[in-house]
């Protein structure tokens, strides 16, 4: 039996797309193996959101070729959509972009019979439909990801994603409902709802994001529904009120920030300021007092002064995020920011990132300590020394004397090195670990 190995870089949407492609290949007779093992086919699902993503994507292609020089390599994803011809490295037989992933098995058969590599990347024009991908599960996880939205039309000054993911497309509500039902029947108790620009769900169809979430929450047996990244402008009073009507929604919100300086936000082309952002924070915290707020912050955007960076530090402290994802600005050819004046030296970008990362660790520790002495519900995902580790609804990583594949009530006793440690108060019947 031919074997296939996947390497997925980037976001939750890429993880979903990889799972969908893997299932197509399994149905075609392939056996899945780990990426570090020798395989007949390697699939690298690439990322191009930063220069680091580009670099890692190419590194993984070269690693696959080194592991098995006779293997057929498939390259797909955002970097493939953007620079297909540059990825025709040794061993690459098929290049897909961010469409036609559902045809991977047929296209791979075609590529293996062709004298040269097959490039099956299509332009992402207006009217491009939502690609009909679906999944039955999520390899190696107790939670599953469900993709409901594709594309973005915001064209922020620094972002290449609209050009590699295309126009806004929303998945029909009935398809969302049916996939959530399939996942719940497969035993998944938590579903992560993902999209490239989740806040835009339904703009093209007349539905709303809350309508989609209601379809997922309605699947019997689904205990948790976790949201992907949101824009603060979507967090209206009506939106929060509807969330509260769905008890499965996890109080863990990825609320996009990028900068805590209004002048930087304007240069970036973001569609909110810090006052609007704080209003969204207050609405969420009024409804969910212990909500974990997570965000992305960029350092060294063109023209960012030390004063503007200080404003970001102060705003991050004021919000009190539970988790920060910090990254230095990376020039992307084809974006407005790439030609903006006032380039910040890379060393300064990195130094500012280090300062923000240190602040983020401090805030995360402070947030986690509020749970010491409390009893929380933990979905345990994998075994570890001392029992198993998993996550609370707020996405607090927790270790306790439990078994992987269970949900249990845990009393948090301590926080050490970014991990909560606790004691199981009551353990429930295990469910299948995927």
GROMACS .gro file of C-alpha atoms in nm:
model
  434
    1UNK     CA    1   0.000   0.000   0.000
    2UNK     CA    2   0.135   0.344  -0.095
    3UNK     CA    3   0.199   0.582   0.196
    4UNK     CA    4   0.139   0.955   0.232
    5UNK     CA    5   0.270   1.207   0.486
    6UNK     CA    6   0.146   1.561   0.549
    7UNK     CA    7   0.319   1.874   0.676
    8UNK     CA    8   0.082   2.162   0.749
    9UNK     CA    9   0.208   2.515   0.808
   10UNK     CA   10   0.003   2.815   0.916
   11UNK     CA   11  -0.353   2.858   1.032
   12UNK     CA   12  -0.651   2.648   1.140
   13UNK     CA   13  -0.795   2.677   0.790
   14UNK     CA   14  -0.484   2.510   0.651
   15UNK     CA   15  -0.522   2.235   0.910
   16UNK     CA   16  -0.878   2.177   0.793
   17UNK     CA   17  -0.774   2.175   0.427
   18UNK     CA   18  -0.500   1.922   0.502
   19UNK     CA   19  -0.741   1.694   0.685
   20UNK     CA   20  -0.981   1.709   0.390
   21UNK     CA   21  -0.701   1.623   0.143
   22UNK     CA   22  -0.574   1.342   0.366
   23UNK     CA   23  -0.919   1.185   0.375
   24UNK     CA   24  -0.942   1.201  -0.005
   25UNK     CA   25  -0.609   1.016  -0.033
   26UNK     CA   26  -0.705   0.760   0.232
   27UNK     CA   27  -1.022   0.691   0.034
   28UNK     CA   28  -0.800   0.642  -0.271
   29UNK     CA   29  -0.604   0.366  -0.099
   30UNK     CA   30  -0.314   0.549   0.067
   31UNK     CA   31  -0.193   0.481   0.419
   32UNK     CA   32  -0.100   0.779   0.637
   33UNK     CA   33   0.242   0.796   0.805
   34UNK     CA   34   0.418   1.067   1.004
   35UNK     CA   35   0.602   1.334   0.808
   36UNK     CA   36   0.940   1.235   0.955
   37UNK     CA   37   0.898   0.883   0.816
   38UNK     CA   38   0.979   0.759   0.467
   39UNK     CA   39   0.671   0.797   0.247
   40UNK     CA   40   0.577   0.749  -0.117
   41UNK     CA   41   0.399   1.085  -0.127
   42UNK     CA   42   0.462   1.397   0.078
   43UNK     CA   43   0.207   1.679   0.089
   44UNK     CA   44   0.329   2.020   0.211
   45UNK     CA   45   0.047   2.264   0.279
   46UNK     CA   46   0.228   2.598   0.270
   47UNK     CA   47   0.189   2.937   0.438
   48UNK     CA   48   0.292   3.278   0.303
   49UNK     CA   49   0.161   3.520   0.565
   50UNK     CA   50   0.521   3.609   0.658
   51UNK     CA   51   0.868   3.560   0.518
   52UNK     CA   52   0.921   3.296   0.786
   53UNK     CA   53   0.624   3.104   0.646
   54UNK     CA   54   0.780   3.112   0.299
   55UNK     CA   55   1.113   2.990   0.435
   56UNK     CA   56   0.965   2.706   0.638
   57UNK     CA   57   0.752   2.593   0.343
   58UNK     CA   58   1.057   2.559   0.120
   59UNK     CA   59   1.253   2.389   0.398
   60UNK     CA   60   0.982   2.124   0.432
   61UNK     CA   61   0.985   2.058   0.057
   62UNK     CA   62   1.362   2.004   0.065
   63UNK     CA   63   1.333   1.787   0.377
   64UNK     CA   64   1.078   1.562   0.209
   65UNK     CA   65   1.300   1.522  -0.097
   66UNK     CA   66   1.594   1.432   0.127
   67UNK     CA   67   1.395   1.175   0.327
   68UNK     CA   68   1.295   0.989   0.013
   69UNK     CA   69   1.445   1.109  -0.318
   70UNK     CA   70   1.203   0.879  -0.505
   71UNK     CA   71   0.892   1.025  -0.340
   72UNK     CA   72   0.634   1.235  -0.521
   73UNK     CA   73   0.592   1.572  -0.351
   74UNK     CA   74   0.266   1.768  -0.361
   75UNK     CA   75   0.284   2.139  -0.273
   76UNK     CA   76  -0.038   2.322  -0.196
   77UNK     CA   77  -0.168   2.619   0.001
   78UNK     CA   78  -0.104   2.993   0.004
   79UNK     CA   79   0.260   3.004  -0.107
   80UNK     CA   80   0.175   2.763  -0.389
   81UNK     CA   81  -0.107   2.994  -0.499
   82UNK     CA   82   0.131   3.288  -0.496
   83UNK     CA   83   0.454   3.142  -0.640
   84UNK     CA   84   0.376   2.809  -0.803
   85UNK     CA   85   0.661   2.804  -1.055
   86UNK     CA   86   0.925   2.882  -0.790
   87UNK     CA   87   0.823   2.570  -0.597
   88UNK     CA   88   0.907   2.323  -0.871
   89UNK     CA   89   1.199   2.190  -0.668
   90UNK     CA   90   1.346   1.840  -0.680
   91UNK     CA   91   1.076   1.578  -0.630
   92UNK     CA   92   0.779   1.811  -0.672
   93UNK     CA   93   0.524   1.641  -0.899
   94UNK     CA   94   0.209   1.843  -0.831
   95UNK     CA   95   0.146   2.205  -0.729
   96UNK     CA   96  -0.201   2.304  -0.610
   97UNK     CA   97  -0.304   2.644  -0.483
   98UNK     CA   98  -0.602   2.719  -0.264
   99UNK     CA   99  -0.854   2.556  -0.497
  100UNK     CA  100  -0.896   2.202  -0.640
  101UNK     CA  101  -0.777   2.042  -0.314
  102UNK     CA  102  -1.078   1.810  -0.329
  103UNK     CA  103  -0.938   1.670  -0.656
  104UNK     CA  104  -0.600   1.584  -0.506
  105UNK     CA  105  -0.628   1.209  -0.561
  106UNK     CA  106  -0.719   1.241  -0.930
  107UNK     CA  107  -0.464   1.516  -0.993
  108UNK     CA  108  -0.190   1.314  -0.822
  109UNK     CA  109  -0.263   1.012  -1.043
  110UNK     CA  110  -0.243   1.240  -1.345
  111UNK     CA  111   0.081   1.397  -1.224
  112UNK     CA  112   0.247   1.061  -1.160
  113UNK     CA  113   0.187   0.965  -1.522
  114UNK     CA  114   0.301   1.297  -1.669
  115UNK     CA  115   0.657   1.356  -1.795
  116UNK     CA  116   0.679   1.687  -1.607
  117UNK     CA  117   0.537   1.833  -1.289
  118UNK     CA  118   0.172   1.932  -1.303
  119UNK     CA  119   0.080   2.286  -1.195
  120UNK     CA  120  -0.294   2.296  -1.117
  121UNK     CA  121  -0.317   2.647  -0.971
  122UNK     CA  122  -0.619   2.848  -1.080
  123UNK     CA  123  -0.678   3.225  -1.056
  124UNK     CA  124  -0.909   3.341  -0.779
  125UNK     CA  125  -1.151   3.563  -0.966
  126UNK     CA  126  -1.475   3.719  -0.845
  127UNK     CA  127  -1.742   3.452  -0.840
  128UNK     CA  128  -1.504   3.174  -0.736
  129UNK     CA  129  -1.727   2.931  -0.544
  130UNK     CA  130  -1.669   2.794  -0.195
  131UNK     CA  131  -1.468   2.478  -0.250
  132UNK     CA  132  -1.666   2.174  -0.142
  133UNK     CA  133  -1.424   2.024   0.106
  134UNK     CA  134  -1.544   1.820   0.401
  135UNK     CA  135  -1.391   1.619   0.683
  136UNK     CA  136  -1.494   1.320   0.890
  137UNK     CA  137  -1.259   1.388   1.179
  138UNK     CA  138  -0.930   1.536   1.289
  139UNK     CA  139  -0.622   1.318   1.308
  140UNK     CA  140  -0.475   1.288   1.655
  141UNK     CA  141  -0.709   1.530   1.830
  142UNK     CA  142  -1.011   1.517   2.055
  143UNK     CA  143  -1.143   1.831   1.890
  144UNK     CA  144  -1.226   1.883   1.523
  145UNK     CA  145  -1.202   2.190   1.303
  146UNK     CA  146  -1.495   2.292   1.082
  147UNK     CA  147  -1.427   2.545   0.807
  148UNK     CA  148  -1.720   2.770   0.725
  149UNK     CA  149  -1.568   3.063   0.536
  150UNK     CA  150  -1.302   3.139   0.275
  151UNK     CA  151  -1.139   3.455   0.142
  152UNK     CA  152  -1.101   3.817   0.252
  153UNK     CA  153  -1.169   4.156   0.095
  154UNK     CA  154  -1.015   4.389   0.354
  155UNK     CA  155  -0.674   4.428   0.185
  156UNK     CA  156  -0.494   4.557   0.493
  157UNK     CA  157  -0.173   4.733   0.393
  158UNK     CA  158   0.058   4.454   0.512
  159UNK     CA  159  -0.146   4.147   0.417
  160UNK     CA  160  -0.103   3.921   0.114
  161UNK     CA  161  -0.386   3.684   0.212
  162UNK     CA  162  -0.669   3.838   0.000
  163UNK     CA  163  -0.464   3.772  -0.315
  164UNK     CA  164  -0.393   3.407  -0.227
  165UNK     CA  165  -0.728   3.314  -0.073
  166UNK     CA  166  -0.953   3.509  -0.304
  167UNK     CA  167  -1.295   3.673  -0.259
  168UNK     CA  168  -1.536   3.615   0.028
  169UNK     CA  169  -1.720   3.283   0.015
  170UNK     CA  170  -1.947   3.142   0.282
  171UNK     CA  171  -2.033   2.778   0.329
  172UNK     CA  172  -2.407   2.706   0.311
  173UNK     CA  173  -2.575   2.663   0.649
  174UNK     CA  174  -2.709   2.318   0.565
  175UNK     CA  175  -2.359   2.192   0.482
  176UNK     CA  176  -2.232   2.331   0.813
  177UNK     CA  177  -2.513   2.159   1.001
  178UNK     CA  178  -2.450   1.824   0.832
  179UNK     CA  179  -2.075   1.832   0.891
  180UNK     CA  180  -2.119   1.924   1.257
  181UNK     CA  181  -2.357   1.630   1.288
  182UNK     CA  182  -2.103   1.394   1.126
  183UNK     CA  183  -1.832   1.511   1.364
  184UNK     CA  184  -2.053   1.474   1.670
  185UNK     CA  185  -2.150   1.122   1.562
  186UNK     CA  186  -1.779   1.043   1.527
  187UNK     CA  187  -1.738   1.126   1.896
  188UNK     CA  188  -1.591   1.476   1.889
  189UNK     CA  189  -1.704   1.683   2.183
  190UNK     CA  190  -1.537   2.009   2.075
  191UNK     CA  191  -1.552   2.180   1.736
  192UNK     CA  192  -1.339   2.477   1.632
  193UNK     CA  193  -1.518   2.699   1.379
  194UNK     CA  194  -1.264   2.845   1.135
  195UNK     CA  195  -1.243   3.080   0.838
  196UNK     CA  196  -0.996   3.312   0.670
  197UNK     CA  197  -1.203   3.614   0.778
  198UNK     CA  198  -1.466   3.464   1.005
  199UNK     CA  199  -1.635   3.797   1.077
  200UNK     CA  200  -1.734   3.819   0.709
  201UNK     CA  201  -1.933   3.496   0.716
  202UNK     CA  202  -2.264   3.545   0.538
  203UNK     CA  203  -2.182   3.878   0.370
  204UNK     CA  204  -2.230   3.701   0.036
  205UNK     CA  205  -2.528   3.488   0.138
  206UNK     CA  206  -2.744   3.691   0.375
  207UNK     CA  207  -2.681   3.459   0.670
  208UNK     CA  208  -2.487   3.560   0.981
  209UNK     CA  209  -2.197   3.415   1.176
  210UNK     CA  210  -2.433   3.346   1.464
  211UNK     CA  211  -2.659   3.150   1.228
  212UNK     CA  212  -2.361   2.931   1.139
  213UNK     CA  213  -2.262   2.888   1.504
  214UNK     CA  214  -2.617   2.787   1.588
  215UNK     CA  215  -2.592   2.506   1.331
  216UNK     CA  216  -2.277   2.376   1.498
  217UNK     CA  217  -2.411   2.411   1.852
  218UNK     CA  218  -2.723   2.221   1.748
  219UNK     CA  219  -2.531   1.898   1.682
  220UNK     CA  220  -2.616   1.651   1.963
  221UNK     CA  221  -2.318   1.564   2.181
  222UNK     CA  222  -2.112   1.872   2.096
  223UNK     CA  223  -2.021   2.019   2.432
  224UNK     CA  224  -1.785   2.295   2.318
  225UNK     CA  225  -1.771   2.527   2.018
  226UNK     CA  226  -1.459   2.740   1.989
  227UNK     CA  227  -1.435   3.038   1.754
  228UNK     CA  228  -1.150   3.130   1.525
  229UNK     CA  229  -1.022   3.485   1.487
  230UNK     CA  230  -1.275   3.769   1.507
  231UNK     CA  231  -1.262   4.139   1.420
  232UNK     CA  232  -1.370   4.377   1.699
  233UNK     CA  233  -1.627   4.538   1.467
  234UNK     CA  234  -1.834   4.217   1.468
  235UNK     CA  235  -1.861   4.216   1.849
  236UNK     CA  236  -2.184   4.413   1.873
  237UNK     CA  237  -2.434   4.396   2.159
  238UNK     CA  238  -2.660   4.179   1.942
  239UNK     CA  239  -2.373   3.945   1.852
  240UNK     CA  240  -2.275   3.892   2.216
  241UNK     CA  241  -2.639   3.845   2.317
  242UNK     CA  242  -2.678   3.568   2.060
  243UNK     CA  243  -2.355   3.402   2.174
  244UNK     CA  244  -2.491   3.389   2.528
  245UNK     CA  245  -2.791   3.195   2.397
  246UNK     CA  246  -2.552   2.916   2.292
  247UNK     CA  247  -2.401   2.761   2.608
  248UNK     CA  248  -2.157   2.554   2.402
  249UNK     CA  249  -1.961   2.866   2.299
  250UNK     CA  250  -1.624   2.868   2.475
  251UNK     CA  251  -1.531   3.190   2.657
  252UNK     CA  252  -1.207   3.206   2.457
  253UNK     CA  253  -1.194   3.477   2.192
  254UNK     CA  254  -0.921   3.547   1.939
  255UNK     CA  255  -0.978   3.920   1.885
  256UNK     CA  256  -0.754   4.065   1.614
  257UNK     CA  257  -0.551   4.370   1.722
  258UNK     CA  258  -0.219   4.406   1.527
  259UNK     CA  259  -0.128   4.734   1.702
  260UNK     CA  260  -0.231   4.932   2.008
  261UNK     CA  261  -0.152   5.263   1.837
  262UNK     CA  262  -0.431   5.439   1.650
  263UNK     CA  263  -0.188   5.602   1.407
  264UNK     CA  264  -0.035   5.265   1.320
  265UNK     CA  265  -0.380   5.109   1.283
  266UNK     CA  266  -0.472   5.381   1.033
  267UNK     CA  267  -0.156   5.320   0.829
  268UNK     CA  268  -0.227   4.950   0.836
  269UNK     CA  269  -0.575   5.009   0.696
  270UNK     CA  270  -0.745   4.838   0.990
  271UNK     CA  271  -1.114   4.920   1.026
  272UNK     CA  272  -1.124   5.003   1.395
  273UNK     CA  273  -0.936   5.208   1.653
  274UNK     CA  274  -0.837   5.128   2.009
  275UNK     CA  275  -1.157   5.280   2.151
  276UNK     CA  276  -1.372   5.050   1.936
  277UNK     CA  277  -1.149   4.758   2.028
  278UNK     CA  278  -1.186   4.827   2.399
  279UNK     CA  279  -1.562   4.851   2.357
  280UNK     CA  280  -1.561   4.499   2.210
  281UNK     CA  281  -1.346   4.379   2.501
  282UNK     CA  282  -1.586   4.528   2.755
  283UNK     CA  283  -1.887   4.367   2.586
  284UNK     CA  284  -1.723   4.025   2.594
  285UNK     CA  285  -1.610   4.060   2.954
  286UNK     CA  286  -1.951   4.177   3.068
  287UNK     CA  287  -2.102   3.862   2.920
  288UNK     CA  288  -1.810   3.631   3.007
  289UNK     CA  289  -1.624   3.769   3.312
  290UNK     CA  290  -1.343   3.510   3.291
  291UNK     CA  291  -1.315   3.519   2.912
  292UNK     CA  292  -0.969   3.448   2.774
  293UNK     CA  293  -0.882   3.713   2.518
  294UNK     CA  294  -0.609   3.622   2.272
  295UNK     CA  295  -0.466   3.837   1.993
  296UNK     CA  296  -0.197   3.892   1.730
  297UNK     CA  297   0.036   4.190   1.757
  298UNK     CA  298   0.281   4.305   1.490
  299UNK     CA  299   0.598   4.497   1.568
  300UNK     CA  300   0.796   4.725   1.338
  301UNK     CA  301   0.526   4.816   1.086
  302UNK     CA  302   0.664   5.085   0.850
  303UNK     CA  303   0.695   5.415   1.033
  304UNK     CA  304   0.634   5.270   1.380
  305UNK     CA  305   0.806   5.502   1.628
  306UNK     CA  306   0.918   5.416   1.978
  307UNK     CA  307   0.625   5.625   2.105
  308UNK     CA  308   0.376   5.426   1.894
  309UNK     CA  309   0.527   5.101   2.017
  310UNK     CA  310   0.497   5.228   2.376
  311UNK     CA  311   0.127   5.292   2.305
  312UNK     CA  312   0.095   4.929   2.199
  313UNK     CA  313   0.265   4.805   2.516
  314UNK     CA  314   0.034   5.020   2.729
  315UNK     CA  315  -0.279   4.907   2.544
  316UNK     CA  316  -0.185   4.540   2.570
  317UNK     CA  317  -0.142   4.585   2.946
  318UNK     CA  318  -0.474   4.768   2.970
  319UNK     CA  319  -0.665   4.490   2.794
  320UNK     CA  320  -0.489   4.220   2.998
  321UNK     CA  321  -0.475   3.953   2.730
  322UNK     CA  322  -0.462   3.589   2.830
  323UNK     CA  323  -0.231   3.510   2.537
  324UNK     CA  324  -0.034   3.703   2.276
  325UNK     CA  325   0.095   3.592   1.940
  326UNK     CA  326   0.371   3.838   1.850
  327UNK     CA  327   0.550   3.863   1.517
  328UNK     CA  328   0.779   4.119   1.355
  329UNK     CA  329   0.651   4.290   1.040
  330UNK     CA  330   0.750   4.106   0.722
  331UNK     CA  331   0.747   4.275   0.381
  332UNK     CA  332   0.512   4.106   0.135
  333UNK     CA  333   0.563   4.195  -0.231
  334UNK     CA  334   0.237   4.319  -0.381
  335UNK     CA  335   0.107   4.484  -0.064
  336UNK     CA  336   0.080   4.859  -0.001
  337UNK     CA  337   0.307   4.843   0.302
  338UNK     CA  338   0.595   4.703   0.096
  339UNK     CA  339   0.644   5.047  -0.064
  340UNK     CA  340   0.569   5.259   0.242
  341UNK     CA  341   0.841   5.490   0.376
  342UNK     CA  342   0.993   5.461   0.721
  343UNK     CA  343   1.110   5.101   0.716
  344UNK     CA  344   1.197   4.989   1.069
  345UNK     CA  345   1.532   4.805   1.093
  346UNK     CA  346   1.483   4.427   1.138
  347UNK     CA  347   1.684   4.430   1.461
  348UNK     CA  348   1.442   4.687   1.607
  349UNK     CA  349   1.141   4.482   1.495
  350UNK     CA  350   1.287   4.177   1.670
  351UNK     CA  351   1.377   4.369   1.987
  352UNK     CA  352   1.025   4.509   2.014
  353UNK     CA  353   0.883   4.161   1.956
  354UNK     CA  354   1.094   4.026   2.244
  355UNK     CA  355   0.960   4.296   2.476
  356UNK     CA  356   0.601   4.217   2.381
  357UNK     CA  357   0.656   3.843   2.417
  358UNK     CA  358   0.790   3.898   2.769
  359UNK     CA  359   0.484   4.106   2.855
  360UNK     CA  360   0.260   3.840   2.704
  361UNK     CA  361   0.412   3.571   2.925
  362UNK     CA  362   0.355   3.786   3.231
  363UNK     CA  363  -0.008   3.851   3.139
  364UNK     CA  364  -0.070   3.484   3.062
  365UNK     CA  365   0.065   3.381   3.401
  366UNK     CA  366  -0.154   3.642   3.574
  367UNK     CA  367  -0.460   3.523   3.385
  368UNK     CA  368  -0.400   3.156   3.463
  369UNK     CA  369  -0.349   3.220   3.834
  370UNK     CA  370  -0.706   3.341   3.871
  371UNK     CA  371  -0.815   2.977   3.831
  372UNK     CA  372  -0.611   2.847   4.125
  373UNK     CA  373  -0.854   2.707   4.380
  374UNK     CA  374  -1.136   2.680   4.129
  375UNK     CA  375  -1.293   2.371   3.975
  376UNK     CA  376  -1.293   2.378   3.596
  377UNK     CA  377  -1.392   2.140   3.320
  378UNK     CA  378  -1.104   1.997   3.119
  379UNK     CA  379  -1.106   1.802   2.796
  380UNK     CA  380  -0.799   1.576   2.818
  381UNK     CA  381  -0.630   1.524   2.484
  382UNK     CA  382  -0.312   1.324   2.533
  383UNK     CA  383  -0.125   1.130   2.800
  384UNK     CA  384   0.171   1.289   2.975
  385UNK     CA  385   0.381   1.243   3.285
  386UNK     CA  386   0.146   1.269   3.579
  387UNK     CA  387  -0.166   1.165   3.386
  388UNK     CA  388  -0.296   1.359   3.088
  389UNK     CA  389  -0.306   1.713   2.957
  390UNK     CA  390  -0.592   1.904   2.805
  391UNK     CA  391  -0.767   2.240   2.799
  392UNK     CA  392  -1.039   2.425   2.983
  393UNK     CA  393  -1.308   2.612   2.785
  394UNK     CA  394  -1.085   2.920   2.824
  395UNK     CA  395  -0.800   2.723   2.663
  396UNK     CA  396  -0.592   2.701   2.978
  397UNK     CA  397  -0.351   2.411   2.936
  398UNK     CA  398  -0.404   2.175   3.230
  399UNK     CA  399  -0.236   1.859   3.359
  400UNK     CA  400  -0.408   1.625   3.603
  401UNK     CA  401  -0.433   1.260   3.706
  402UNK     CA  402  -0.679   1.176   3.429
  403UNK     CA  403  -0.694   0.957   3.121
  404UNK     CA  404  -0.665   1.092   2.768
  405UNK     CA  405  -1.001   1.096   2.597
  406UNK     CA  406  -1.207   1.206   2.894
  407UNK     CA  407  -1.374   1.525   3.008
  408UNK     CA  408  -1.346   1.582   3.381
  409UNK     CA  409  -1.399   1.840   3.652
  410UNK     CA  410  -1.058   1.946   3.782
  411UNK     CA  411  -0.965   2.155   4.083
  412UNK     CA  412  -0.668   2.376   3.989
  413UNK     CA  413  -0.399   2.360   4.258
  414UNK     CA  414  -0.109   2.550   4.102
  415UNK     CA  415   0.031   2.715   3.791
  416UNK     CA  416   0.386   2.629   3.688
  417UNK     CA  417   0.568   2.737   3.372
  418UNK     CA  418   0.250   2.823   3.184
  419UNK     CA  419   0.066   2.504   3.279
  420UNK     CA  420  -0.215   2.464   3.530
  421UNK     CA  421  -0.193   2.156   3.752
  422UNK     CA  422  -0.493   2.008   3.923
  423UNK     CA  423  -0.679   1.716   4.073
  424UNK     CA  424  -0.969   1.538   3.907
  425UNK     CA  425  -1.289   1.575   4.105
  426UNK     CA  426  -1.512   1.360   3.885
  427UNK     CA  427  -1.426   1.171   3.568
  428UNK     CA  428  -1.677   1.096   3.298
  429UNK     CA  429  -1.718   0.811   3.053
  430UNK     CA  430  -1.440   0.826   2.794
  431UNK     CA  431  -1.518   0.904   2.433
  432UNK     CA  432  -1.316   0.808   2.121
  433UNK     CA  433  -0.983   0.988   2.086
  434UNK     CA  434  -0.920   1.066   1.719
   0.00000   0.00000   0.00000
